[in-house]
Structures are given as C-alpha cells and as structure tokens.
C-alpha cells in the first residue's frame, strides 16, 4: 500500500472545494432556468441532483454500517440522521481530513498517536479517501454527465447560451476529469499489487477517459436532436446490456443482495458512458467490443443525419459538433491504446477464493476482510 502524502491532502482539500462549488452551480443554473420560464430544464437538473445525492447517501450509510459492524463502539445513532439530511458525504470528508492530516503531516513529524501504527494510519487515510472517490464516481455518472448532456442539447437545439450555461458545462467537464483520475489514484493506493500512478500515465488516462466520454455525449446529443424517443430507447437498451453484463459477472461488491443489485444498477448506468471493469480481470476483449460498438454507433448517427436530414448538415453548429465528435473519438481511442500499451499495470488483483460465492457466508467474509475495492478495477 502506498503512502498518503501532503500532495494527496492538498488534492483532498481541493476536492472538497470543487464539490461545494458544484452544488452551488447546480442550484444556480436551475434557478436561472426557472426564472426564464424553462421549468422542465430546471426540474430535470434538480432531479438528477436529487437522484445522485440519494443513491450516494445510501451507499455511504451502508458502508458506515459495514465498517462499524463488530466494533466495540458500534454505529453512532446520528449517522443515519446525517445521511437522511443528505449530508453524509461531508462526514466522510471530515474523517478524510482527520486521517489525512495524521498520515501526511503528524506522522512524519512524530506527532501521531503512539497507539496507532504508521501503516494503520496510512490505511485509514487511503481507505476513507477511496470511499469518497467511489461515491464521486457514482455522482459523476448519475448527475454530472447527464447534466452535461442536457446543457449541450439545449445549446444545440435552442441556440441559447449564457454565462451560467457555459459555467455549468465547464464545471461538468472538470468534475468528470477530476473524479476519473482521483478514483484511479485512490484505487491504486488501496490495492497492494498496483504500481504508483505517475504524472504521464495520469495525463494519458485523463485524456483517454475525457475524450471518449465527450465523443459519446456529443453522439447522444445528436441523436436526441433527431428524436428524443430514439435517444431514450438507445439509452435504455445500453443500460439493459450493461446491467445484464454485471449480472453475469457475479459481482460481490456489497454485503446484502439489495445493495448488490443497486450497485449493479448504477454500474449499468456508468457503462452507458464509459467502460467499467467490475471484476479486476483482464478485459482486452470486452473493452475492444465496448469501444468498437461506440465507434459504430457514433458513425451510424452521423450517417443518419446525412441521409435523413441533409439540410441540417449545412448548419454551423452541426459541423462543429460533428468535427468535435470524430476528433475526440479518434484521439480518445489513441490515448486508450497508448495507456494500455505502455502505462496500464500488468499485475491484476488475485481472484478471491470464493469469488463465485456471491451470497454465501464464506464469500461475505472474504468480502469484508479484503475490503470493498479488491474485486474490481476501473479501467
């Protein structure tokens, strides 16, 4: 397990600031649309905000329950109330600041409590930050990415643009980028057989994820311009495929069946936008099929425009979006190949002895002892 450094602590503080700013921007944009009489967009943005908050609070509360099971102190009663008020993430940030400060500063200066071994302090800091970054990944694909899609659709469909709209788009792109990289860093720290995520691999991974997601969001926005119903059917079909794939993988991320199915549902949504390796195994074939399918669908959407509505092709916004879609797709695939060819860790997680015993007692015991993040790797 790698150390929690001062640089990690600074990034943690920056993450808290960005999280708070993101909440403020969401309500600011929603209020702008409401004041302009665009009630449907305002409600839709708030719905995505509420859905992501609800699901992340559920997972956060369940993780607190799991972590305190079998301890002498037990679970504090106020934890449920805090999560009911949708503030559980702030409690996790408080623990992250507490443990992170001990690991990054006090431990190095000799001020850490003598009762806490150095490795234990480091593990506490890494584990709590990894939990936060996992929740941020959920938030990214339940709220940030859909909101980015909505903003781009409004921009292309109605041609109306203002400062708050551009601010929301920029914040969304920043949120997606930071959550992707932060989670991969935390995951590598929490898994002992992963190499350190250095600067160049971080940048390559960042551009691979950001560009492929951007291209796909542009593609979905284009098909929505043609037909909202077709876009909805495509998204439902993709979620069904993703959810079915997670069922076949027999994931063991959660202790209870209900939470496991909720987790698989969320992963199905994530798979609409980006590849998510939920078992920590080599997935060369799966990821090739995934992005080959995205490429075929993207090109298919552009061809449909050429033959179905050729008049739109002459419009400037379509030309710009089409160029950005193709360019980001090509560059994203190039960064993907470079990342997997030169920077992807070759050592994968060792399979658990009871990895197929999803609901068995032995499987649950291994799940608790090895931690939440031993059974998959986000690629």
Short mmCIF file of C-alpha atoms in Angstrom, two decimals:
data_model
loop_
_atom_site.label_atom_id
_atom_site.label_comp_id
_atom_site.label_asym_id
_atom_site.label_seq_id
_atom_site.Cartn_x
_atom_site.Cartn_y
_atom_site.Cartn_z
CA UNK A 1 0.00 0.00 0.00
CA UNK A 2 1.39 3.41 -0.99
CA UNK A 3 1.57 6.38 1.37
CA UNK A 4 -0.91 9.19 1.76
CA UNK A 5 1.24 12.25 1.03
CA UNK A 6 0.95 16.00 1.57
CA UNK A 7 0.13 16.35 -2.12
CA UNK A 8 -2.79 13.93 -1.66
CA UNK A 9 -4.01 16.03 1.27
CA UNK A 10 -3.92 19.21 -0.86
CA UNK A 11 -5.90 17.46 -3.61
CA UNK A 12 -8.38 16.30 -0.97
CA UNK A 13 -8.98 19.89 0.14
CA UNK A 14 -9.35 20.93 -3.50
CA UNK A 15 -11.89 18.14 -4.00
CA UNK A 16 -13.99 19.44 -1.12
CA UNK A 17 -13.98 22.94 -2.62
CA UNK A 18 -14.98 21.63 -6.06
CA UNK A 19 -17.75 19.52 -4.54
CA UNK A 20 -19.26 22.53 -2.76
CA UNK A 21 -18.90 24.74 -5.86
CA UNK A 22 -20.58 22.06 -7.97
CA UNK A 23 -23.59 22.03 -5.64
CA UNK A 24 -23.82 25.82 -5.86
CA UNK A 25 -23.58 25.81 -9.67
CA UNK A 26 -26.35 23.19 -9.91
CA UNK A 27 -28.81 25.30 -7.93
CA UNK A 28 -27.66 28.48 -9.68
CA UNK A 29 -28.27 27.04 -13.16
CA UNK A 30 -31.59 25.53 -12.08
CA UNK A 31 -32.73 28.86 -10.67
CA UNK A 32 -31.71 30.65 -13.89
CA UNK A 33 -33.80 28.29 -15.99
CA UNK A 34 -36.70 28.65 -13.57
CA UNK A 35 -36.59 32.45 -13.73
CA UNK A 36 -36.53 32.25 -17.55
CA UNK A 37 -39.69 30.15 -17.51
CA UNK A 38 -37.89 26.97 -18.64
CA UNK A 39 -39.33 24.90 -15.83
CA UNK A 40 -38.74 21.50 -17.40
CA UNK A 41 -34.97 22.02 -17.65
CA UNK A 42 -34.84 23.36 -14.10
CA UNK A 43 -36.75 20.39 -12.73
CA UNK A 44 -34.68 17.91 -14.75
CA UNK A 45 -31.39 19.32 -13.43
CA UNK A 46 -32.67 19.19 -9.84
CA UNK A 47 -33.95 15.63 -10.38
CA UNK A 48 -30.50 14.44 -11.46
CA UNK A 49 -29.05 16.26 -8.47
CA UNK A 50 -31.54 14.64 -6.09
CA UNK A 51 -31.16 11.15 -7.57
CA UNK A 52 -27.36 11.16 -7.34
CA UNK A 53 -27.48 12.54 -3.80
CA UNK A 54 -29.98 9.89 -2.68
CA UNK A 55 -28.00 6.97 -4.11
CA UNK A 56 -24.63 8.18 -2.82
CA UNK A 57 -26.11 8.70 0.66
CA UNK A 58 -27.50 5.15 0.63
CA UNK A 59 -24.12 3.67 -0.27
CA UNK A 60 -22.30 5.90 2.21
CA UNK A 61 -24.63 4.88 5.05
CA UNK A 62 -24.33 1.17 4.21
CA UNK A 63 -20.54 1.44 4.16
CA UNK A 64 -20.57 3.14 7.57
CA UNK A 65 -22.74 0.29 8.88
CA UNK A 66 -20.40 -2.34 7.44
CA UNK A 67 -17.29 -0.63 8.82
CA UNK A 68 -18.72 -0.39 12.34
CA UNK A 69 -20.12 -3.92 12.49
CA UNK A 70 -18.33 -5.95 15.14
CA UNK A 71 -16.55 -2.95 16.66
CA UNK A 72 -16.72 -2.06 20.35
CA UNK A 73 -18.08 1.42 19.72
CA UNK A 74 -20.89 0.39 17.40
CA UNK A 75 -22.59 2.65 14.88
CA UNK A 76 -23.38 6.16 16.20
CA UNK A 77 -27.12 6.92 16.03
CA UNK A 78 -26.54 10.33 14.46
CA UNK A 79 -25.01 8.77 11.34
CA UNK A 80 -28.46 7.83 10.00
CA UNK A 81 -29.83 11.33 10.62
CA UNK A 82 -26.89 12.96 8.86
CA UNK A 83 -27.39 10.78 5.78
CA UNK A 84 -31.14 11.35 5.89
CA UNK A 85 -30.39 15.08 5.62
CA UNK A 86 -28.18 14.31 2.56
CA UNK A 87 -25.00 15.41 4.37
CA UNK A 88 -23.23 12.07 4.74
CA UNK A 89 -20.52 12.98 2.24
CA UNK A 90 -19.44 15.88 4.46
CA UNK A 91 -18.95 13.49 7.40
CA UNK A 92 -16.75 11.38 5.16
CA UNK A 93 -14.77 14.47 4.16
CA UNK A 94 -14.32 15.29 7.85
CA UNK A 95 -12.90 11.81 8.52
CA UNK A 96 -10.72 12.14 5.40
CA UNK A 97 -9.28 15.45 6.62
CA UNK A 98 -8.69 14.00 10.10
CA UNK A 99 -6.94 10.81 8.96
CA UNK A 100 -5.26 12.50 6.01
CA UNK A 101 -3.74 15.17 8.24
CA UNK A 102 -2.39 12.50 10.59
CA UNK A 103 -0.94 10.45 7.73
CA UNK A 104 0.54 13.33 5.73
CA UNK A 105 1.75 15.71 8.46
CA UNK A 106 1.66 14.45 12.06
CA UNK A 107 3.02 11.01 11.29
CA UNK A 108 6.05 12.45 9.52
CA UNK A 109 6.69 14.98 12.29
CA UNK A 110 6.39 12.46 15.11
CA UNK A 111 3.13 13.92 16.49
CA UNK A 112 0.96 10.93 15.58
CA UNK A 113 -0.55 8.94 18.45
CA UNK A 114 1.82 6.20 19.58
CA UNK A 115 -1.06 3.74 19.82
CA UNK A 116 -1.65 3.92 16.05
CA UNK A 117 0.93 2.03 13.96
CA UNK A 118 2.13 4.01 10.91
CA UNK A 119 0.70 1.51 8.42
CA UNK A 120 -2.68 1.60 10.16
CA UNK A 121 -2.83 5.40 9.94
CA UNK A 122 -1.92 5.28 6.24
CA UNK A 123 -4.56 2.61 5.60
CA UNK A 124 -7.23 4.66 7.36
CA UNK A 125 -6.45 7.71 5.25
CA UNK A 126 -6.31 5.78 1.97
CA UNK A 127 -9.49 3.80 2.68
CA UNK A 128 -11.64 6.81 3.60
CA UNK A 129 -10.46 8.79 0.56
CA UNK A 130 -11.07 5.79 -1.70
CA UNK A 131 -14.65 5.55 -0.38
CA UNK A 132 -15.18 9.24 -1.14
CA UNK A 133 -13.80 8.92 -4.65
CA UNK A 134 -16.01 5.91 -5.33
CA UNK A 135 -19.03 7.96 -4.29
CA UNK A 136 -17.82 10.76 -6.56
CA UNK A 137 -17.70 8.30 -9.46
CA UNK A 138 -21.33 7.44 -8.78
CA UNK A 139 -22.19 11.14 -8.65
CA UNK A 140 -20.30 11.81 -11.87
CA UNK A 141 -22.37 9.39 -13.94
CA UNK A 142 -25.67 9.84 -12.13
CA UNK A 143 -25.60 13.64 -12.18
CA UNK A 144 -22.64 15.42 -13.81
CA UNK A 145 -22.60 13.51 -17.09
CA UNK A 146 -26.40 13.66 -17.66
CA UNK A 147 -26.36 17.38 -16.82
CA UNK A 148 -23.55 17.94 -19.32
CA UNK A 149 -25.65 16.14 -21.93
CA UNK A 150 -28.65 18.38 -21.12
CA UNK A 151 -26.59 21.58 -21.39
CA UNK A 152 -25.14 20.55 -24.76
CA UNK A 153 -28.59 19.55 -26.04
CA UNK A 154 -30.08 22.93 -25.03
CA UNK A 155 -27.15 24.71 -26.67
CA UNK A 156 -27.59 22.84 -29.97
CA UNK A 157 -31.38 22.70 -30.05
CA UNK A 158 -32.32 26.23 -28.96
CA UNK A 159 -29.13 28.14 -29.72
CA UNK A 160 -29.50 30.00 -26.43
CA UNK A 161 -26.32 30.46 -24.48
CA UNK A 162 -25.33 32.48 -21.47
CA UNK A 163 -22.64 32.62 -18.85
CA UNK A 164 -24.29 30.20 -16.41
CA UNK A 165 -24.71 27.62 -19.17
CA UNK A 166 -21.04 27.77 -20.13
CA UNK A 167 -20.09 27.68 -16.43
CA UNK A 168 -22.17 24.52 -15.95
CA UNK A 169 -20.52 22.86 -18.97
CA UNK A 170 -17.01 23.75 -17.76
CA UNK A 171 -17.76 22.57 -14.21
CA UNK A 172 -19.17 19.33 -15.60
CA UNK A 173 -16.06 18.63 -17.68
CA UNK A 174 -13.83 19.43 -14.69
CA UNK A 175 -15.91 17.20 -12.43
CA UNK A 176 -15.73 14.27 -14.81
CA UNK A 177 -11.98 14.66 -15.32
CA UNK A 178 -11.09 15.01 -11.64
CA UNK A 179 -13.31 12.15 -10.48
CA UNK A 180 -11.81 9.80 -13.07
CA UNK A 181 -8.19 10.49 -12.13
CA UNK A 182 -8.76 10.78 -8.37
CA UNK A 183 -10.55 7.46 -8.24
CA UNK A 184 -7.84 5.66 -10.21
CA UNK A 185 -5.18 7.13 -7.88
CA UNK A 186 -7.09 6.06 -4.76
CA UNK A 187 -7.75 2.61 -6.15
CA UNK A 188 -4.08 2.01 -6.86
CA UNK A 189 -3.21 3.14 -3.35
CA UNK A 190 -5.79 0.81 -1.81
CA UNK A 191 -4.67 -2.25 -3.79
CA UNK A 192 -1.23 -3.54 -2.77
CA UNK A 193 -0.34 -5.04 -6.16
CA UNK A 194 -0.78 -1.81 -8.14
CA UNK A 195 2.03 0.43 -9.23
CA UNK A 196 2.14 4.15 -8.44
CA UNK A 197 0.14 6.35 -10.80
CA UNK A 198 2.74 8.82 -12.09
CA UNK A 199 2.17 12.13 -13.89
CA UNK A 200 2.39 10.95 -17.52
CA UNK A 201 0.08 7.92 -17.03
CA UNK A 202 -2.36 10.23 -15.22
CA UNK A 203 -2.50 12.60 -18.19
CA UNK A 204 -2.85 9.78 -20.73
CA UNK A 205 -5.60 8.17 -18.65
CA UNK A 206 -7.33 11.53 -18.18
CA UNK A 207 -7.43 12.28 -21.92
CA UNK A 208 -8.49 8.72 -22.76
CA UNK A 209 -11.48 8.93 -20.45
CA UNK A 210 -12.41 12.55 -21.07
CA UNK A 211 -12.23 12.36 -24.87
CA UNK A 212 -14.13 9.09 -25.23
CA UNK A 213 -16.86 10.28 -22.85
CA UNK A 214 -17.05 13.67 -24.64
CA UNK A 215 -17.44 12.00 -28.03
CA UNK A 216 -20.18 9.74 -26.72
CA UNK A 217 -22.09 12.60 -25.08
CA UNK A 218 -21.96 14.55 -28.36
CA UNK A 219 -23.28 11.47 -30.18
CA UNK A 220 -26.20 11.07 -27.76
CA UNK A 221 -26.94 14.79 -28.06
CA UNK A 222 -27.08 14.49 -31.86
CA UNK A 223 -29.47 11.55 -31.84
CA UNK A 224 -31.64 13.39 -29.29
CA UNK A 225 -31.91 16.29 -31.73
CA UNK A 226 -33.29 13.86 -34.28
CA UNK A 227 -35.66 12.06 -31.96
CA UNK A 228 -36.00 12.18 -28.18
CA UNK A 229 -37.78 8.83 -28.28
CA UNK A 230 -34.96 7.18 -30.24
CA UNK A 231 -32.41 8.59 -27.81
CA UNK A 232 -34.37 7.28 -24.84
CA UNK A 233 -34.71 3.85 -26.39
CA UNK A 234 -30.96 3.75 -27.12
CA UNK A 235 -30.08 4.69 -23.53
CA UNK A 236 -32.49 2.10 -22.09
CA UNK A 237 -31.07 -0.57 -24.41
CA UNK A 238 -27.49 0.28 -23.42
CA UNK A 239 -28.37 0.24 -19.71
CA UNK A 240 -30.07 -3.14 -20.13
CA UNK A 241 -26.95 -4.54 -21.80
CA UNK A 242 -24.71 -3.13 -19.09
CA UNK A 243 -26.93 -4.37 -16.26
CA UNK A 244 -27.12 -7.83 -17.81
CA UNK A 245 -23.34 -7.94 -18.12
CA UNK A 246 -22.92 -7.08 -14.42
CA UNK A 247 -25.34 -9.87 -13.50
CA UNK A 248 -23.25 -12.35 -15.48
CA UNK A 249 -20.09 -11.13 -13.72
CA UNK A 250 -21.50 -12.17 -10.30
CA UNK A 251 -20.14 -9.09 -8.57
CA UNK A 252 -19.56 -9.19 -4.78
CA UNK A 253 -19.14 -5.50 -4.02
CA UNK A 254 -21.84 -5.24 -1.31
CA UNK A 255 -22.77 -7.42 1.65
CA UNK A 256 -26.53 -7.53 1.07
CA UNK A 257 -28.42 -8.69 -2.01
CA UNK A 258 -30.44 -5.47 -2.23
CA UNK A 259 -27.35 -3.25 -2.15
CA UNK A 260 -25.61 -5.50 -4.66
CA UNK A 261 -28.48 -5.08 -7.13
CA UNK A 262 -28.46 -1.33 -6.55
CA UNK A 263 -24.72 -1.35 -7.23
CA UNK A 264 -25.24 -3.33 -10.44
CA UNK A 265 -27.94 -0.87 -11.49
CA UNK A 266 -25.54 2.05 -11.01
CA UNK A 267 -22.78 0.23 -12.88
CA UNK A 268 -25.23 -0.29 -15.75
CA UNK A 269 -25.66 3.50 -15.92
CA UNK A 270 -21.89 4.04 -15.80
CA UNK A 271 -21.44 1.58 -18.67
CA UNK A 272 -23.63 3.78 -20.84
CA UNK A 273 -20.88 6.39 -20.84
CA UNK A 274 -17.58 4.61 -20.16
CA UNK A 275 -16.06 1.18 -19.61
CA UNK A 276 -16.05 -0.09 -16.03
CA UNK A 277 -14.19 -3.28 -15.13
CA UNK A 278 -16.05 -4.63 -12.11
CA UNK A 279 -14.04 -7.80 -11.51
CA UNK A 280 -10.43 -6.67 -11.73
CA UNK A 281 -9.65 -9.14 -14.50
CA UNK A 282 -8.07 -8.73 -17.90
CA UNK A 283 -10.70 -7.30 -20.20
CA UNK A 284 -8.97 -6.76 -23.54
CA UNK A 285 -11.81 -8.41 -25.46
CA UNK A 286 -14.59 -6.68 -23.50
CA UNK A 287 -13.09 -3.20 -23.79
CA UNK A 288 -12.41 -3.73 -27.52
CA UNK A 289 -16.04 -4.71 -28.13
CA UNK A 290 -17.26 -1.83 -25.96
CA UNK A 291 -15.43 0.94 -27.81
CA UNK A 292 -15.89 -0.69 -31.22
CA UNK A 293 -19.64 -0.56 -30.55
CA UNK A 294 -19.41 3.11 -29.53
CA UNK A 295 -17.49 3.87 -32.73
CA UNK A 296 -20.03 2.10 -34.95
CA UNK A 297 -22.98 3.82 -33.24
CA UNK A 298 -21.30 7.25 -33.46
CA UNK A 299 -20.59 6.86 -37.18
CA UNK A 300 -24.08 5.50 -37.69
CA UNK A 301 -25.63 8.58 -36.10
CA UNK A 302 -23.63 10.88 -38.39
CA UNK A 303 -24.65 8.85 -41.47
CA UNK A 304 -28.30 9.03 -40.41
CA UNK A 305 -28.01 12.82 -40.39
CA UNK A 306 -26.52 12.78 -43.88
CA UNK A 307 -29.39 10.76 -45.39
CA UNK A 308 -32.32 11.68 -43.16
CA UNK A 309 -31.83 15.42 -42.62
CA UNK A 310 -29.22 16.67 -45.09
CA UNK A 311 -30.34 20.28 -44.56
CA UNK A 312 -29.02 20.22 -41.01
CA UNK A 313 -25.53 19.35 -42.24
CA UNK A 314 -25.14 22.89 -43.60
CA UNK A 315 -25.77 24.42 -40.18
CA UNK A 316 -22.65 25.61 -38.39
CA UNK A 317 -23.43 24.01 -35.04
CA UNK A 318 -23.78 20.58 -36.65
CA UNK A 319 -20.46 20.97 -38.44
CA UNK A 320 -18.70 21.97 -35.21
CA UNK A 321 -20.27 19.17 -33.17
CA UNK A 322 -19.54 16.57 -35.86
CA UNK A 323 -15.89 17.57 -36.04
CA UNK A 324 -15.56 17.56 -32.26
CA UNK A 325 -17.30 14.17 -32.06
CA UNK A 326 -15.00 12.48 -34.59
CA UNK A 327 -11.86 14.23 -33.35
CA UNK A 328 -12.47 13.41 -29.68
CA UNK A 329 -13.33 9.81 -30.57
CA UNK A 330 -10.16 9.27 -32.60
CA UNK A 331 -7.92 10.98 -30.04
CA UNK A 332 -9.63 9.14 -27.19
CA UNK A 333 -9.03 5.75 -28.84
CA UNK A 334 -5.38 6.71 -29.46
CA UNK A 335 -4.90 7.64 -25.80
CA UNK A 336 -6.68 4.41 -24.81
CA UNK A 337 -4.25 2.32 -26.88
CA UNK A 338 -1.24 4.23 -25.55
CA UNK A 339 -2.42 3.83 -21.95
CA UNK A 340 -2.98 0.07 -22.25
CA UNK A 341 0.18 -0.45 -24.24
CA UNK A 342 2.61 1.47 -22.03
CA UNK A 343 1.07 2.53 -18.71
CA UNK A 344 -1.55 0.02 -17.62
CA UNK A 345 -0.41 -2.10 -14.61
CA UNK A 346 0.36 -5.64 -15.64
CA UNK A 347 -0.33 -7.14 -12.21
CA UNK A 348 -4.01 -7.76 -11.69
CA UNK A 349 -5.83 -8.46 -8.46
CA UNK A 350 -5.56 -12.06 -7.39
CA UNK A 351 -9.00 -13.73 -7.64
CA UNK A 352 -10.71 -14.35 -4.32
CA UNK A 353 -11.05 -17.95 -3.19
CA UNK A 354 -14.81 -17.62 -3.06
CA UNK A 355 -15.31 -15.10 -5.85
CA UNK A 356 -18.24 -17.10 -7.27
CA UNK A 357 -19.97 -17.48 -3.92
CA UNK A 358 -21.72 -14.15 -4.14
CA UNK A 359 -24.31 -14.71 -1.44
CA UNK A 360 -22.57 -17.35 0.66
CA UNK A 361 -21.22 -16.74 4.14
CA UNK A 362 -17.69 -17.53 3.07
CA UNK A 363 -17.93 -15.07 0.23
CA UNK A 364 -19.19 -12.37 2.55
CA UNK A 365 -16.36 -13.00 4.99
CA UNK A 366 -13.74 -12.63 2.24
CA UNK A 367 -15.51 -9.53 1.04
CA UNK A 368 -15.27 -7.80 4.41
CA UNK A 369 -11.69 -8.83 5.16
CA UNK A 370 -10.29 -7.83 1.78
CA UNK A 371 -12.12 -4.52 1.56
CA UNK A 372 -14.66 -3.11 -0.87
CA UNK A 373 -12.21 -2.43 -3.66
CA UNK A 374 -10.38 -5.74 -4.01
CA UNK A 375 -12.81 -7.21 -6.52
CA UNK A 376 -12.69 -4.83 -9.44
CA UNK A 377 -10.58 -2.25 -11.24
CA UNK A 378 -11.93 0.75 -13.12
CA UNK A 379 -10.13 0.72 -16.45
#
